[in-house]
PDB file of C-alpha atoms in Angstrom:
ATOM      1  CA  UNK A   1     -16.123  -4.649   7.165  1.00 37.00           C
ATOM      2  CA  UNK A   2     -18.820  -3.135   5.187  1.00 38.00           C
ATOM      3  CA  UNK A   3     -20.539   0.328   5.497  1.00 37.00           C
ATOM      4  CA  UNK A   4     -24.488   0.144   5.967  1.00 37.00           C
ATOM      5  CA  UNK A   5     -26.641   3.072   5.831  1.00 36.00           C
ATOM      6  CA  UNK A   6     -28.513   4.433   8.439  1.00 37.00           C
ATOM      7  CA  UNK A   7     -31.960   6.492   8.749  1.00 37.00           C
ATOM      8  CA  UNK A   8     -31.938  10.151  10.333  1.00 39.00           C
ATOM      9  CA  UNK A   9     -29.238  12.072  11.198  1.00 41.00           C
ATOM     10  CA  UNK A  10     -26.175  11.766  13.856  1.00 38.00           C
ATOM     11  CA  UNK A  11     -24.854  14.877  15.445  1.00 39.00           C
ATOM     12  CA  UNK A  12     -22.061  13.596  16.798  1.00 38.00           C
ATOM     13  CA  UNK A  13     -20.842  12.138  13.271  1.00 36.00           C
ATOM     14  CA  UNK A  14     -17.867  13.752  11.836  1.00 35.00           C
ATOM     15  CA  UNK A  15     -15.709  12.703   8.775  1.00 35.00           C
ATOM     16  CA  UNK A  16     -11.903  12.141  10.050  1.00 33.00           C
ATOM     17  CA  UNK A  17     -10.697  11.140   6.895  1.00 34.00           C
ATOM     18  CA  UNK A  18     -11.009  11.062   3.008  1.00 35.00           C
ATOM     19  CA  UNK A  19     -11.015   7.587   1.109  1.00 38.00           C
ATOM     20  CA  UNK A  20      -7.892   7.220  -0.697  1.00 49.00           C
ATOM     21  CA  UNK A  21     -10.020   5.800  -3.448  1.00 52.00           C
ATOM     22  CA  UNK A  22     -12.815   8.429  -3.568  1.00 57.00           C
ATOM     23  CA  UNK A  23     -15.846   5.985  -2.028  1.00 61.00           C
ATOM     24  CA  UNK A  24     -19.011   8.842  -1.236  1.00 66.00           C
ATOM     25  CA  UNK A  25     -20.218   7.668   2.149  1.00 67.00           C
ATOM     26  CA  UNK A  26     -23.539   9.019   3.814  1.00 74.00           C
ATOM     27  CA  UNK A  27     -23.480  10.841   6.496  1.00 78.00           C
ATOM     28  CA  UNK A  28     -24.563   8.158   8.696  1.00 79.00           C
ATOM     29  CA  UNK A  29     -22.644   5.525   7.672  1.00 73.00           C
ATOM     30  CA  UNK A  30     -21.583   3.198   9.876  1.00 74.00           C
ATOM     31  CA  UNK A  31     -20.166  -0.086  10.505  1.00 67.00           C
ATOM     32  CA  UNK A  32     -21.860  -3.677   9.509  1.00 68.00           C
ATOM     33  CA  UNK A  33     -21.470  -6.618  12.222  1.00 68.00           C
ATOM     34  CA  UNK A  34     -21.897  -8.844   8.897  1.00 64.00           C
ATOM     35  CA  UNK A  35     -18.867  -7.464   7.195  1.00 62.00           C
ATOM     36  CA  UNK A  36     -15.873 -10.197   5.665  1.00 58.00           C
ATOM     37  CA  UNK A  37     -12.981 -10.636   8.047  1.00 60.00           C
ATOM     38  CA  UNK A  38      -9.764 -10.959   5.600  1.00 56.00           C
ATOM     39  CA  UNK A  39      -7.089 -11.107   7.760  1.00 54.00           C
ATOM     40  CA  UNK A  40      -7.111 -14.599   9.895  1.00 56.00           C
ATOM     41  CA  UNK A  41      -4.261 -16.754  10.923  1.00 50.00           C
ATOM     42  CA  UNK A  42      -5.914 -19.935   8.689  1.00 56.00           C
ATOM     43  CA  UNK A  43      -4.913 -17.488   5.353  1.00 53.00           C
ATOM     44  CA  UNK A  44      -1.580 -16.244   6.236  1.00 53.00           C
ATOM     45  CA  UNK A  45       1.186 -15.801   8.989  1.00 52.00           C
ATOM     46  CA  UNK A  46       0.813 -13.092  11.612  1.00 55.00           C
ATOM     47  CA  UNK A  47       3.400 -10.457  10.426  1.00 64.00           C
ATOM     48  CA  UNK A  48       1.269  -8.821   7.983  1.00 69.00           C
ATOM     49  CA  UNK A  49       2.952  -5.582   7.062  1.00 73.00           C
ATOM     50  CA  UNK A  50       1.040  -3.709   4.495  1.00 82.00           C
ATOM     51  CA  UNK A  51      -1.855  -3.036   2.824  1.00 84.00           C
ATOM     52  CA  UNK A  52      -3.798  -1.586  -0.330  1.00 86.00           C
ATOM     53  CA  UNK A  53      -7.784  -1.722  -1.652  1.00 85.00           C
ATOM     54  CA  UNK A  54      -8.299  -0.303  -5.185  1.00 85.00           C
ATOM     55  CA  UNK A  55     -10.603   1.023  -6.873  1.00 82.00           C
ATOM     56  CA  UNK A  56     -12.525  -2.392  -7.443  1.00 79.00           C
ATOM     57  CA  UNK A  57     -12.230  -2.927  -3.751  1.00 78.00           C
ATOM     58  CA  UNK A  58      -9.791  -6.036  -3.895  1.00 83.00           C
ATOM     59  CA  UNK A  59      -7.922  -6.140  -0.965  1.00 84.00           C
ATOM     60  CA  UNK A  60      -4.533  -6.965  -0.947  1.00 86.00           C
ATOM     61  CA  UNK A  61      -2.416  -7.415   2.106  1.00 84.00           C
ATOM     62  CA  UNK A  62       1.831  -8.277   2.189  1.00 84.00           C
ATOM     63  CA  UNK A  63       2.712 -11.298   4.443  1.00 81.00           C
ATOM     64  CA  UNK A  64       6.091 -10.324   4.716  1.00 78.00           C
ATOM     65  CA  UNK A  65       7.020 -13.714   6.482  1.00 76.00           C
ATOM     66  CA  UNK A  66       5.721 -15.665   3.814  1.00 79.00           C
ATOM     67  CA  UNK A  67       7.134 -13.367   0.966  1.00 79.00           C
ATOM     68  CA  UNK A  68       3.667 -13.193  -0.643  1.00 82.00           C
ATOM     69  CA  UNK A  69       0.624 -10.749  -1.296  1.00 83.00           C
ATOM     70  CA  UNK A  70      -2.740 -11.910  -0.962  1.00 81.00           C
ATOM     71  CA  UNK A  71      -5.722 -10.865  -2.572  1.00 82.00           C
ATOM     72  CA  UNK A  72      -9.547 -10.946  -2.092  1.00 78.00           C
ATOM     73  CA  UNK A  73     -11.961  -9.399  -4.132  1.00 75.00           C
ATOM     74  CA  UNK A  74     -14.713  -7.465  -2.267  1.00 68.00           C
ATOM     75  CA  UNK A  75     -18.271  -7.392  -2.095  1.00 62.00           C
ATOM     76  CA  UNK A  76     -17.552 -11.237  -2.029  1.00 61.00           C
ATOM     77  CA  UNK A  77     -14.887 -11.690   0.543  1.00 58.00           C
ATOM     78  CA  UNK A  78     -13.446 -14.762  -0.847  1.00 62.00           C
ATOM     79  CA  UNK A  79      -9.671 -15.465  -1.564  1.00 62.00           C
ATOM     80  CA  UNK A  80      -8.906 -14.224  -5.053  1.00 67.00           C
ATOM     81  CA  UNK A  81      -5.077 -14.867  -5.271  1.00 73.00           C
ATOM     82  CA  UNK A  82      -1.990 -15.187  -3.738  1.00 76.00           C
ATOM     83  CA  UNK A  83       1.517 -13.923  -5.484  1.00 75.00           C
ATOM     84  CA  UNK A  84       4.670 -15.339  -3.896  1.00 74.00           C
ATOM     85  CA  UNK A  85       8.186 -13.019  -4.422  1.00 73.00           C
ATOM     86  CA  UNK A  86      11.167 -14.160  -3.997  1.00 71.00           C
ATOM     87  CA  UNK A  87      12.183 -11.381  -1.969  1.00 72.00           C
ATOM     88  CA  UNK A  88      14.136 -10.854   1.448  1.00 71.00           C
ATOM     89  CA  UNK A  89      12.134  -8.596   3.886  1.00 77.00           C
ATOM     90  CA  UNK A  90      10.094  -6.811   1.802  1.00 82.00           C
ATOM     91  CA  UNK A  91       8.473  -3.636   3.383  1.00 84.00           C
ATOM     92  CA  UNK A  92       5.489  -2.406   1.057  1.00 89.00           C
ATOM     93  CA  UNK A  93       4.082  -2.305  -1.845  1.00 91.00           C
ATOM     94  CA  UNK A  94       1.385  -0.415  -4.281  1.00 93.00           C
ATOM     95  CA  UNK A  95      -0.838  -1.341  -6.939  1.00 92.00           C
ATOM     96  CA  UNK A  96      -1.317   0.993  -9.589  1.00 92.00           C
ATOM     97  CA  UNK A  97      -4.172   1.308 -12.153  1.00 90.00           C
ATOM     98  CA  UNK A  98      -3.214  -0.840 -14.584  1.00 90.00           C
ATOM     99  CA  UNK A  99      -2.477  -3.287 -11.968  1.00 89.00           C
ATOM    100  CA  UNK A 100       0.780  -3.961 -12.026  1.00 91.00           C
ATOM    101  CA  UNK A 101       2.264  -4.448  -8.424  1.00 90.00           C
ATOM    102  CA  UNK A 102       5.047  -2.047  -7.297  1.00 92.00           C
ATOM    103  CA  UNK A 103       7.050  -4.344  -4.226  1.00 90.00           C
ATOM    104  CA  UNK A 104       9.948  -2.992  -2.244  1.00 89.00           C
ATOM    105  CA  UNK A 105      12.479  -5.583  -2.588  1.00 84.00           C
ATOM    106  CA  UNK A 106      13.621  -4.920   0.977  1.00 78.00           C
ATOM    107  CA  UNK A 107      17.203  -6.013   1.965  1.00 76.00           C
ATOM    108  CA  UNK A 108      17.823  -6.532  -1.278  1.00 80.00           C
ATOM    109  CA  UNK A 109      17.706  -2.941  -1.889  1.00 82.00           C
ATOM    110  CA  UNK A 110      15.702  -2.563  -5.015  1.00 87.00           C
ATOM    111  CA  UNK A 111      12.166  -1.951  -6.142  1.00 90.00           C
ATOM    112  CA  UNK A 112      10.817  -4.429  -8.760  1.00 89.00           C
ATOM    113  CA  UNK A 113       7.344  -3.893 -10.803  1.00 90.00           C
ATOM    114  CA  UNK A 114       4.923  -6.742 -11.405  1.00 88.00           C
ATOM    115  CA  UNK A 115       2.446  -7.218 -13.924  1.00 89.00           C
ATOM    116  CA  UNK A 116      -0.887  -8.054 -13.823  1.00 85.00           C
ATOM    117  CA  UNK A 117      -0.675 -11.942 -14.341  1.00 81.00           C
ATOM    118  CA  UNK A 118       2.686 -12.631 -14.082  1.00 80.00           C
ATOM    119  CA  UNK A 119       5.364 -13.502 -11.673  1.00 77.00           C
ATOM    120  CA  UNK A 120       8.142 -12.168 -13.661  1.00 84.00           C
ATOM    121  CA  UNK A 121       9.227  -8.843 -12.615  1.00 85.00           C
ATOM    122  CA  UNK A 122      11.323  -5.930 -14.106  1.00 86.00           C
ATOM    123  CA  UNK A 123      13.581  -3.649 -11.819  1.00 87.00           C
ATOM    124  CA  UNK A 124      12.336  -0.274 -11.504  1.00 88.00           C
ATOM    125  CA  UNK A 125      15.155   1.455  -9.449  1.00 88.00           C
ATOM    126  CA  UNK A 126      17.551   0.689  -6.711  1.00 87.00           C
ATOM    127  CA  UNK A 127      17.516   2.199  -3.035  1.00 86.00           C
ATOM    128  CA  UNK A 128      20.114   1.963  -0.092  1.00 82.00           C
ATOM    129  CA  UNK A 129      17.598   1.321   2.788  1.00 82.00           C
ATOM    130  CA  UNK A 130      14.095  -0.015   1.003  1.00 86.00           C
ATOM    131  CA  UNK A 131      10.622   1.731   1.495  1.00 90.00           C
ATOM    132  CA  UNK A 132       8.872   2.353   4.422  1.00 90.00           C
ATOM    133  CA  UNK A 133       5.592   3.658   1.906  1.00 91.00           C
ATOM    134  CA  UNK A 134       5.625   3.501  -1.932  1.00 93.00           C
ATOM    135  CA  UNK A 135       2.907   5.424  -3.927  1.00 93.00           C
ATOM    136  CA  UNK A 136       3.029   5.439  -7.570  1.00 93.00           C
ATOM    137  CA  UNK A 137       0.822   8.558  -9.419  1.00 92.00           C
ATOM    138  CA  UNK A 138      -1.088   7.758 -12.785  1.00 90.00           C
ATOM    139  CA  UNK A 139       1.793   9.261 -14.394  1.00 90.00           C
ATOM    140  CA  UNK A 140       3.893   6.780 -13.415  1.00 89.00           C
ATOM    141  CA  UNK A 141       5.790   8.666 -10.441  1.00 92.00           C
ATOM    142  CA  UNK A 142       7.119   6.787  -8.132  1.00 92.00           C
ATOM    143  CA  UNK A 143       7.379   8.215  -4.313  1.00 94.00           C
ATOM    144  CA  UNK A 144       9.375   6.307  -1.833  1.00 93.00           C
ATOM    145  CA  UNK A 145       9.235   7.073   2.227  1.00 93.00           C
ATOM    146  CA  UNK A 146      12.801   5.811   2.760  1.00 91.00           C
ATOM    147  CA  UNK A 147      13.294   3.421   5.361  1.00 87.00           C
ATOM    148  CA  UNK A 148      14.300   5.016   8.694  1.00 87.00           C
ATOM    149  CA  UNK A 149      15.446   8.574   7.098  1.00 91.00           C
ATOM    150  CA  UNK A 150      13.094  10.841   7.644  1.00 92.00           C
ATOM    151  CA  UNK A 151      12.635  11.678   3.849  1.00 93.00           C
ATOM    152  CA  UNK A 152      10.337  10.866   1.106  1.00 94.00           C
ATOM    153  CA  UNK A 153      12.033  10.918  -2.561  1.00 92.00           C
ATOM    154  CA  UNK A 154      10.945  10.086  -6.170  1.00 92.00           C
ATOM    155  CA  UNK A 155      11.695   9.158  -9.641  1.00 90.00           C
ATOM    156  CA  UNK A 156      10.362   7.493 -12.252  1.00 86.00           C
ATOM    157  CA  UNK A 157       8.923   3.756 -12.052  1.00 82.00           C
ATOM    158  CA  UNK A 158       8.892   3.580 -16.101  1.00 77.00           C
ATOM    159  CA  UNK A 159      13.071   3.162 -16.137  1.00 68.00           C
ATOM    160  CA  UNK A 160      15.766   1.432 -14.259  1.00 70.00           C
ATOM    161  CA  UNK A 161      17.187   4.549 -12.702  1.00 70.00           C
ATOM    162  CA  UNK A 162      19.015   5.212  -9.752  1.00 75.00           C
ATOM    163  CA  UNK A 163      18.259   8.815  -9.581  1.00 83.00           C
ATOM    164  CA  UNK A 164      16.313   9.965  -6.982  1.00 88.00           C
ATOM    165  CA  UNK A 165      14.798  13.597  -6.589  1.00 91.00           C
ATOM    166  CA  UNK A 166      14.200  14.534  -2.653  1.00 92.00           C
ATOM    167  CA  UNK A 167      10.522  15.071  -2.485  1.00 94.00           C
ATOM    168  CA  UNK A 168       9.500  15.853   1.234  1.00 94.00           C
ATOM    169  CA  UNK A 169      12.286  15.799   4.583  1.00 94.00           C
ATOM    170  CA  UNK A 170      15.692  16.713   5.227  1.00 93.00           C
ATOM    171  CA  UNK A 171      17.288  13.551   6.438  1.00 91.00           C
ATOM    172  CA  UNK A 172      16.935  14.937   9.911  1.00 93.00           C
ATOM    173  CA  UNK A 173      14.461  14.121  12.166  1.00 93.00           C
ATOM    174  CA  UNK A 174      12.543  17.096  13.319  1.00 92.00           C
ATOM    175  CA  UNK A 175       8.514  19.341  13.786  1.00 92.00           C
ATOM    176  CA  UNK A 176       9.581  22.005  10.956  1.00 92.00           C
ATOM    177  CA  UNK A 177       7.124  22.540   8.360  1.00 91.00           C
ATOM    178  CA  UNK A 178      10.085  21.245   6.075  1.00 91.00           C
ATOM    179  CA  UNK A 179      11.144  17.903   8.391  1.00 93.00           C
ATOM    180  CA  UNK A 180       9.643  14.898   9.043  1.00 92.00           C
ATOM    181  CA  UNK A 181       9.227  12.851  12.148  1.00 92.00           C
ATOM    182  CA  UNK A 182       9.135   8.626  11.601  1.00 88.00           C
ATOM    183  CA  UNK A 183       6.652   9.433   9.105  1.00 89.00           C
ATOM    184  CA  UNK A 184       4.543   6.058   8.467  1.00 87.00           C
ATOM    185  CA  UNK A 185       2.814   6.447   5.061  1.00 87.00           C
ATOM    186  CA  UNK A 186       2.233   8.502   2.064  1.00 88.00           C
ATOM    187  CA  UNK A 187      -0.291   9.278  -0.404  1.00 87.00           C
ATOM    188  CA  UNK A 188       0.178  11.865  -3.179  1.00 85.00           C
TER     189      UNK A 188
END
C-alpha cells in the first residue's frame, strides 16, 4: 500500500523500524485505503516465500511453487515481469544494484546469480543446506542465513567458491550475544 501524508501531529506515532531502502517518511504517515494489492491468487500460487522492493520500488516476490519471481513496478502497480528458474525449492533471493538477481538454488544446494535481462545464470557458490536469507553488499559480499543452523556465513558472490567465512552464530541454537535463535532474515 502507499503512504499518504497527514496534517498535524500524532502523539502516539512512533517509528518501529528503518526502511531497508532509506525512504524519509513524515511523521504522520500513514496508510492509503487506495494503495496496489500485489499479491493475489489470479497472479501467482499461494506459497509465496520471499520478498524484496529496491530502490525504484519494484516489487518482487518468489513463488516458490511455481519456481518463478514476479515483478511489479511501483507507483503503477502493474505486472512488470515474471522470471521462471529452473530450480528445486528455492528459499530466497536478493536483488542487488545492478540488478542482477541472487536465487538460492534450494535442494539443489547452490546459489546461482542472474542478470538483468537474462535467464542464463552463473554459479556463485555452493552450500550444504540452501539459504534461509541472502543479502548481497555493494561490494559484492554475499551473506547467507543457512538453512536451519543457526548461523549466518559469507563469501564472495563475484567467484565460484566454496569457501565460506562464519559471519554471525555458532551452529548452536541459543540467547548469547554470540548465538542465534531460528533467526528469519538479515540485512547488513
Amino acid at each position: 500500500k502507499r503512504l499518504t501524508n497527514c496534517l498535524g501531529t500524532n502523539p502516539y506515532l512512533r517509528v518501529l523500524a528503518v526502511s531497508a531502502n532509506k525512504r524519509i517518511l513524515s511523521r504522520c504517515a500513514e496508510w492509503s485505503a487506495l494503495g496496489a494489492v500485489v499479491a493475489q491468487t489470479d497472479s501467482m500460487d499461494s506459497y509465496v516465500y520471499d520478498a524484496f522492493i529496491n530502490n525504484n520500488d519494484t516489487i518482487y516476490v518468489l513463488d516458490r511453487a511455481k519456481n518463478q519471481i514476479l515483478s511489479w513496478y511501483q507507483p503503477t502497480g502493474t505486472h512488470h515481469s515474471t522470471r521462471s528458474y529452473n530450480h528445486t525449492d528455492p528459499l530466497s533471493f536478493f536483488v542487488t544494484t545492478t540488478g542482477d538477481i541472487v536465487v538460492d538454488r534450494g535442494l539443489d544446494s547452490c546459489i546461482s546469480k542472474y542478470p538483468p535481462v537474462s535467464n542464463q545464470s552463473t554459479i556463485v557458490t555452493y552450500i550444504n543446506r540452501g539459504c534461509k536469507s541472502l543479502f548481497v553488499t555493494t561490494s559484492g559480499v554475499l551473506y547467507c542465513l543457512v538453512n536451519n543452523s543457526h548461523i549466518v556465513v559469507r563469501t564472495s558472490s563475484s567467484s565460484n567458491s566454496t569457501s565460506w567465512t562464519l559471519a554471525a552464530g555458532t551452529g548452536c541454537e541459543g540467547s548469547a550475544a554470540h548465538m542465534l535463535s531460528e533467526p528469519m532474515g538479515i540485512y547488513v
